[in-house]
Amino acid sequence: MEPHELLHALQTQRLVAIVRGSDPDAALDTVLNLVRSGIRLVEVSLSGAEALGVIERARRALGDDALLGAGTVLTAEDARRAADAGAVYTVTPGVTEAVRASRAIGLPVLAGALTPTEVVAALAEGATAVKLFPAGSGGVELLRALRGPFPRVPFVPVGGIDDARARDLLAAGAVAVGVGSPLVGRAADGDATGLTERIAAFRALAEEAA
């Protein structure tokens, strides 16, 4: 996946689903459910159980066109193994060695940053977009503040984002939002109660913002 392709996907889809779970089979089912329900950008966090295996099995099930990414990528080895498993982009919690390593092996990166200095560092390392993390309850104000000096940087707020905050952040200029438990719930741990309804709600929100 080329950087411009990831950026286009973020601009058009407006939503990245984040899957992190303790049950690899349930996590796989969750990924498949999300993608087949129309949420195209799915990040599988490497902090989940057997996450690389989940990515690999999801890639086999979904084919080459699925926009599967690896999250919580911290090291160059993480990036390499994620690419081998079938991830087409990486997501980091900060400006780690994984940003440069991902670019070196041809993967675009959503690099985590919170301060102006970190945003500059992420861009210098080749990040395609900046994961504003942790966005938290002050995300809208933080996003607006950072867009002042960085009006052309594509920001993707992540962390503590429910549907109301997602709507506000997209309206405030976020290119997309990354959403974990408010969307996925405990589906990746084996309890998919309410997942279908949450997928529909977040899809509707993203489509409104597109």
mmCIF file of C-alpha atoms in Angstrom:
data_model
loop_
_atom_site.group_PDB
_atom_site.id
_atom_site.type_symbol
_atom_site.label_atom_id
_atom_site.label_comp_id
_atom_site.label_asym_id
_atom_site.label_seq_id
_atom_site.Cartn_x
_atom_site.Cartn_y
_atom_site.Cartn_z
ATOM 1 C CA MET A 1 0.000 0.000 0.000
ATOM 2 C CA GLU A 2 1.353 3.412 -0.970
ATOM 3 C CA PRO A 3 1.123 6.373 1.424
ATOM 4 C CA HIS A 4 -1.284 8.224 -0.867
ATOM 5 C CA GLU A 5 -3.570 5.179 -0.867
ATOM 6 C CA LEU A 6 -3.725 5.113 2.932
ATOM 7 C CA LEU A 7 -4.382 8.845 3.017
ATOM 8 C CA HIS A 8 -7.178 8.478 0.446
ATOM 9 C CA ALA A 9 -8.722 5.651 2.481
ATOM 10 C CA LEU A 10 -8.640 7.775 5.634
ATOM 11 C CA GLN A 11 -10.194 10.728 3.800
ATOM 12 C CA THR A 12 -13.017 8.658 2.335
ATOM 13 C CA GLN A 13 -13.696 6.140 5.088
ATOM 14 C CA ARG A 14 -13.243 8.529 8.071
ATOM 15 C CA LEU A 15 -13.051 5.598 10.513
ATOM 16 C CA VAL A 16 -10.404 3.110 11.644
ATOM 17 C CA ALA A 17 -11.675 0.218 13.756
ATOM 18 C CA ILE A 18 -9.182 -0.992 16.371
ATOM 19 C CA VAL A 19 -9.294 -4.641 17.385
ATOM 20 C CA ARG A 20 -7.446 -5.796 20.511
ATOM 21 C CA GLY A 21 -8.509 -8.993 22.209
ATOM 22 C CA SER A 22 -7.622 -11.917 24.421
ATOM 23 C CA ASP A 23 -9.254 -14.560 22.186
ATOM 24 C CA PRO A 24 -7.553 -14.915 18.774
ATOM 25 C CA ASP A 25 -10.504 -16.721 17.183
ATOM 26 C CA ALA A 26 -12.951 -14.093 18.443
ATOM 27 C CA ALA A 27 -10.600 -11.329 17.289
ATOM 28 C CA LEU A 28 -10.488 -12.872 13.820
ATOM 29 C CA ASP A 29 -14.266 -13.128 13.705
ATOM 30 C CA THR A 30 -14.472 -9.487 14.768
ATOM 31 C CA VAL A 31 -12.127 -8.346 12.012
ATOM 32 C CA LEU A 32 -14.070 -10.296 9.406
ATOM 33 C CA ASN A 33 -17.373 -8.963 10.700
ATOM 34 C CA LEU A 34 -16.145 -5.366 10.608
ATOM 35 C CA VAL A 35 -14.779 -5.580 7.082
ATOM 36 C CA ARG A 36 -17.728 -7.500 5.676
ATOM 37 C CA SER A 37 -20.079 -4.974 7.288
ATOM 38 C CA GLY A 38 -18.431 -2.119 5.438
ATOM 39 C CA ILE A 39 -15.727 -0.829 7.805
ATOM 40 C CA ARG A 40 -12.751 -1.075 5.489
ATOM 41 C CA LEU A 41 -9.890 0.191 7.665
ATOM 42 C CA VAL A 42 -9.199 -2.235 10.501
ATOM 43 C CA GLU A 43 -6.174 -2.108 12.795
ATOM 44 C CA VAL A 44 -5.232 -5.215 14.757
ATOM 45 C CA SER A 45 -3.204 -4.241 17.815
ATOM 46 C CA LEU A 46 -0.087 -6.294 18.396
ATOM 47 C CA SER A 47 -0.854 -6.090 22.115
ATOM 48 C CA GLY A 48 -3.701 -8.559 21.574
ATOM 49 C CA ALA A 49 -3.296 -12.319 21.849
ATOM 50 C CA GLU A 50 -1.652 -13.906 18.787
ATOM 51 C CA ALA A 51 -2.245 -10.688 16.864
ATOM 52 C CA LEU A 52 0.098 -11.527 13.999
ATOM 53 C CA GLY A 53 -1.751 -14.791 13.483
ATOM 54 C CA VAL A 54 -5.046 -12.896 13.468
ATOM 55 C CA ILE A 55 -3.726 -10.578 10.748
ATOM 56 C CA GLU A 56 -2.404 -13.504 8.723
ATOM 57 C CA ARG A 57 -5.670 -15.455 8.921
ATOM 58 C CA ALA A 58 -7.735 -12.359 8.168
ATOM 59 C CA ARG A 59 -5.582 -11.656 5.123
ATOM 60 C CA ARG A 60 -6.167 -15.170 3.810
ATOM 61 C CA ALA A 61 -9.905 -14.880 4.387
ATOM 62 C CA LEU A 62 -10.341 -11.388 2.956
ATOM 63 C CA GLY A 63 -7.868 -11.344 0.099
ATOM 64 C CA ASP A 64 -5.313 -8.842 -1.047
ATOM 65 C CA ASP A 65 -7.584 -5.805 -1.134
ATOM 66 C CA ALA A 66 -8.449 -5.709 2.584
ATOM 67 C CA LEU A 67 -7.071 -2.624 4.349
ATOM 68 C CA LEU A 68 -5.631 -4.456 7.345
ATOM 69 C CA GLY A 69 -3.136 -2.676 9.548
ATOM 70 C CA ALA A 70 -1.042 -3.583 12.565
ATOM 71 C CA GLY A 71 -1.282 -1.377 15.647
ATOM 72 C CA THR A 72 0.913 -0.863 18.715
ATOM 73 C CA VAL A 73 3.952 -1.320 16.479
ATOM 74 C CA LEU A 74 6.954 -0.375 18.589
ATOM 75 C CA THR A 75 10.087 -1.791 16.965
ATOM 76 C CA ALA A 76 11.593 -2.446 13.566
ATOM 77 C CA GLU A 77 11.047 -6.153 14.174
ATOM 78 C CA ASP A 78 7.372 -5.514 14.913
ATOM 79 C CA ALA A 79 7.069 -3.706 11.584
ATOM 80 C CA ARG A 80 8.786 -6.482 9.650
ATOM 81 C CA ARG A 81 6.681 -9.213 11.231
ATOM 82 C CA ALA A 82 3.495 -7.225 10.653
ATOM 83 C CA ALA A 83 4.340 -6.887 6.965
ATOM 84 C CA ASP A 84 5.092 -10.605 6.740
ATOM 85 C CA ALA A 85 1.699 -11.365 8.306
ATOM 86 C CA GLY A 86 -0.110 -9.270 5.701
ATOM 87 C CA ALA A 87 -0.521 -5.816 7.249
ATOM 88 C CA VAL A 88 -0.476 -3.046 4.631
ATOM 89 C CA TYR A 89 0.094 -0.193 7.063
ATOM 90 C CA THR A 90 1.332 0.213 10.613
ATOM 91 C CA VAL A 91 0.143 2.304 13.541
ATOM 92 C CA THR A 92 2.470 3.372 16.342
ATOM 93 C CA PRO A 93 1.633 4.848 19.763
ATOM 94 C CA GLY A 94 4.546 7.280 19.476
ATOM 95 C CA VAL A 95 7.498 8.226 17.306
ATOM 96 C CA THR A 96 9.386 4.972 17.658
ATOM 97 C CA GLU A 97 11.961 3.262 15.452
ATOM 98 C CA ALA A 98 9.026 1.458 13.857
ATOM 99 C CA VAL A 99 8.053 4.584 11.905
ATOM 100 C CA ARG A 100 11.265 4.719 9.904
ATOM 101 C CA ALA A 101 11.446 0.918 9.673
ATOM 102 C CA SER A 102 7.928 0.709 8.277
ATOM 103 C CA ARG A 103 8.724 3.254 5.599
ATOM 104 C CA ALA A 104 11.930 1.399 4.764
ATOM 105 C CA ILE A 105 9.975 -1.768 3.958
ATOM 106 C CA GLY A 106 7.299 0.099 2.045
ATOM 107 C CA LEU A 107 4.500 0.402 4.593
ATOM 108 C CA PRO A 108 2.752 3.723 5.245
ATOM 109 C CA VAL A 109 2.487 4.714 8.891
ATOM 110 C CA LEU A 110 0.006 6.344 11.225
ATOM 111 C CA ALA A 111 2.476 7.630 13.813
ATOM 112 C CA GLY A 112 1.385 8.561 17.312
ATOM 113 C CA ALA A 113 2.011 12.095 18.567
ATOM 114 C CA LEU A 114 0.540 14.473 21.125
ATOM 115 C CA THR A 115 2.671 17.633 21.108
ATOM 116 C CA PRO A 116 3.902 19.944 18.333
ATOM 117 C CA THR A 117 7.430 18.583 18.765
ATOM 118 C CA GLU A 118 6.169 15.026 18.352
ATOM 119 C CA VAL A 119 4.120 15.984 15.290
ATOM 120 C CA VAL A 120 7.235 17.449 13.662
ATOM 121 C CA ALA A 121 9.219 14.321 14.541
ATOM 122 C CA ALA A 122 6.531 12.016 13.137
ATOM 123 C CA LEU A 123 6.456 13.898 9.847
ATOM 124 C CA ALA A 124 10.254 13.950 9.663
ATOM 125 C CA GLU A 125 10.285 10.157 10.001
ATOM 126 C CA GLY A 126 7.883 9.814 7.081
ATOM 127 C CA ALA A 127 4.482 9.376 8.727
ATOM 128 C CA THR A 128 1.579 9.455 6.274
ATOM 129 C CA ALA A 129 -0.784 10.743 8.976
ATOM 130 C CA VAL A 130 -0.515 11.590 12.649
ATOM 131 C CA LYS A 131 -2.378 9.532 15.206
ATOM 132 C CA LEU A 132 -3.355 12.095 17.837
ATOM 133 C CA PHE A 133 -2.987 9.953 20.934
ATOM 134 C CA PRO A 134 -4.280 9.868 23.540
ATOM 135 C CA ALA A 135 -7.011 12.222 22.352
ATOM 136 C CA GLY A 136 -9.230 11.698 25.401
ATOM 137 C CA SER A 137 -11.944 14.112 26.467
ATOM 138 C CA GLY A 138 -9.936 17.167 25.386
ATOM 139 C CA GLY A 139 -9.451 15.943 21.856
ATOM 140 C CA VAL A 140 -11.435 18.629 20.060
ATOM 141 C CA GLU A 141 -9.557 21.487 21.734
ATOM 142 C CA LEU A 142 -6.221 19.744 21.200
ATOM 143 C CA LEU A 143 -6.985 19.052 17.555
ATOM 144 C CA ARG A 144 -7.977 22.662 16.919
ATOM 145 C CA ALA A 145 -4.832 23.907 18.641
ATOM 146 C CA LEU A 146 -2.556 21.666 16.575
ATOM 147 C CA ARG A 147 -4.288 22.442 13.301
ATOM 148 C CA GLY A 148 -3.244 26.059 13.778
ATOM 149 C CA PRO A 149 0.471 25.461 13.091
ATOM 150 C CA PHE A 150 -0.205 22.259 11.107
ATOM 151 C CA PRO A 151 -3.235 23.010 8.906
ATOM 152 C CA ARG A 152 -2.334 20.449 6.229
ATOM 153 C CA VAL A 153 -1.389 17.566 8.511
ATOM 154 C CA PRO A 154 -3.920 14.711 8.464
ATOM 155 C CA PHE A 155 -4.748 14.008 12.108
ATOM 156 C CA VAL A 156 -6.457 10.822 13.286
ATOM 157 C CA PRO A 157 -7.501 11.167 16.951
ATOM 158 C CA VAL A 158 -7.497 7.921 18.930
ATOM 159 C CA GLY A 159 -8.303 7.044 22.535
ATOM 160 C CA GLY A 160 -11.554 7.350 24.479
ATOM 161 C CA ILE A 161 -13.605 8.260 21.412
ATOM 162 C CA ASP A 162 -17.289 7.390 21.557
ATOM 163 C CA ASP A 163 -19.794 8.265 18.831
ATOM 164 C CA ALA A 164 -20.442 11.803 20.116
ATOM 165 C CA ARG A 165 -16.732 12.632 20.357
ATOM 166 C CA ALA A 166 -16.106 11.057 16.972
ATOM 167 C CA ARG A 167 -18.710 13.313 15.384
ATOM 168 C CA ASP A 168 -17.228 16.413 17.059
ATOM 169 C CA LEU A 169 -13.665 15.532 16.064
ATOM 170 C CA LEU A 170 -14.570 14.908 12.433
ATOM 171 C CA ALA A 171 -16.431 18.224 12.361
ATOM 172 C CA ALA A 172 -13.357 19.925 13.861
ATOM 173 C CA GLY A 173 -11.114 18.773 11.034
ATOM 174 C CA ALA A 174 -9.881 15.259 11.839
ATOM 175 C CA VAL A 175 -9.273 13.327 8.648
ATOM 176 C CA ALA A 176 -10.561 10.199 10.424
ATOM 177 C CA VAL A 177 -10.961 8.792 13.923
ATOM 178 C CA GLY A 178 -9.656 5.559 15.396
ATOM 179 C CA VAL A 179 -12.164 3.747 17.604
ATOM 180 C CA GLY A 180 -11.615 0.677 19.751
ATOM 181 C CA SER A 181 -13.885 -0.471 22.555
ATOM 182 C CA PRO A 182 -16.751 2.007 21.924
ATOM 183 C CA LEU A 183 -17.146 0.233 18.575
ATOM 184 C CA VAL A 184 -15.764 -3.253 19.122
ATOM 185 C CA GLY A 185 -16.842 -3.711 22.728
ATOM 186 C CA ARG A 186 -15.725 -7.105 24.017
ATOM 187 C CA ALA A 187 -16.231 -8.879 20.706
ATOM 188 C CA ALA A 188 -12.517 -9.698 20.401
ATOM 189 C CA ASP A 189 -12.724 -11.345 23.839
ATOM 190 C CA GLY A 190 -15.626 -13.546 22.798
ATOM 191 C CA ASP A 191 -18.689 -11.424 23.612
ATOM 192 C CA ALA A 192 -20.115 -9.874 20.431
ATOM 193 C CA THR A 193 -23.281 -8.571 22.084
ATOM 194 C CA GLY A 194 -24.371 -5.350 20.386
ATOM 195 C CA LEU A 195 -21.574 -5.375 17.800
ATOM 196 C CA THR A 196 -23.918 -5.266 14.807
ATOM 197 C CA GLU A 197 -25.720 -2.241 16.188
ATOM 198 C CA ARG A 198 -22.484 -0.409 17.019
ATOM 199 C CA ILE A 199 -21.086 -1.087 13.552
ATOM 200 C CA ALA A 200 -24.236 0.377 11.992
ATOM 201 C CA ALA A 201 -24.083 3.450 14.214
ATOM 202 C CA PHE A 202 -20.412 4.202 13.519
ATOM 203 C CA ARG A 203 -20.811 3.525 9.809
ATOM 204 C CA ALA A 204 -23.665 5.986 9.664
ATOM 205 C CA LEU A 205 -21.581 8.574 11.518
ATOM 206 C CA ALA A 206 -18.636 8.107 9.141
ATOM 207 C CA GLU A 207 -20.860 8.321 6.080
ATOM 208 C CA GLU A 208 -22.364 11.577 7.343
ATOM 209 C CA ALA A 209 -18.877 13.024 7.633
ATOM 210 C CA ALA A 210 -17.630 11.752 4.270
#
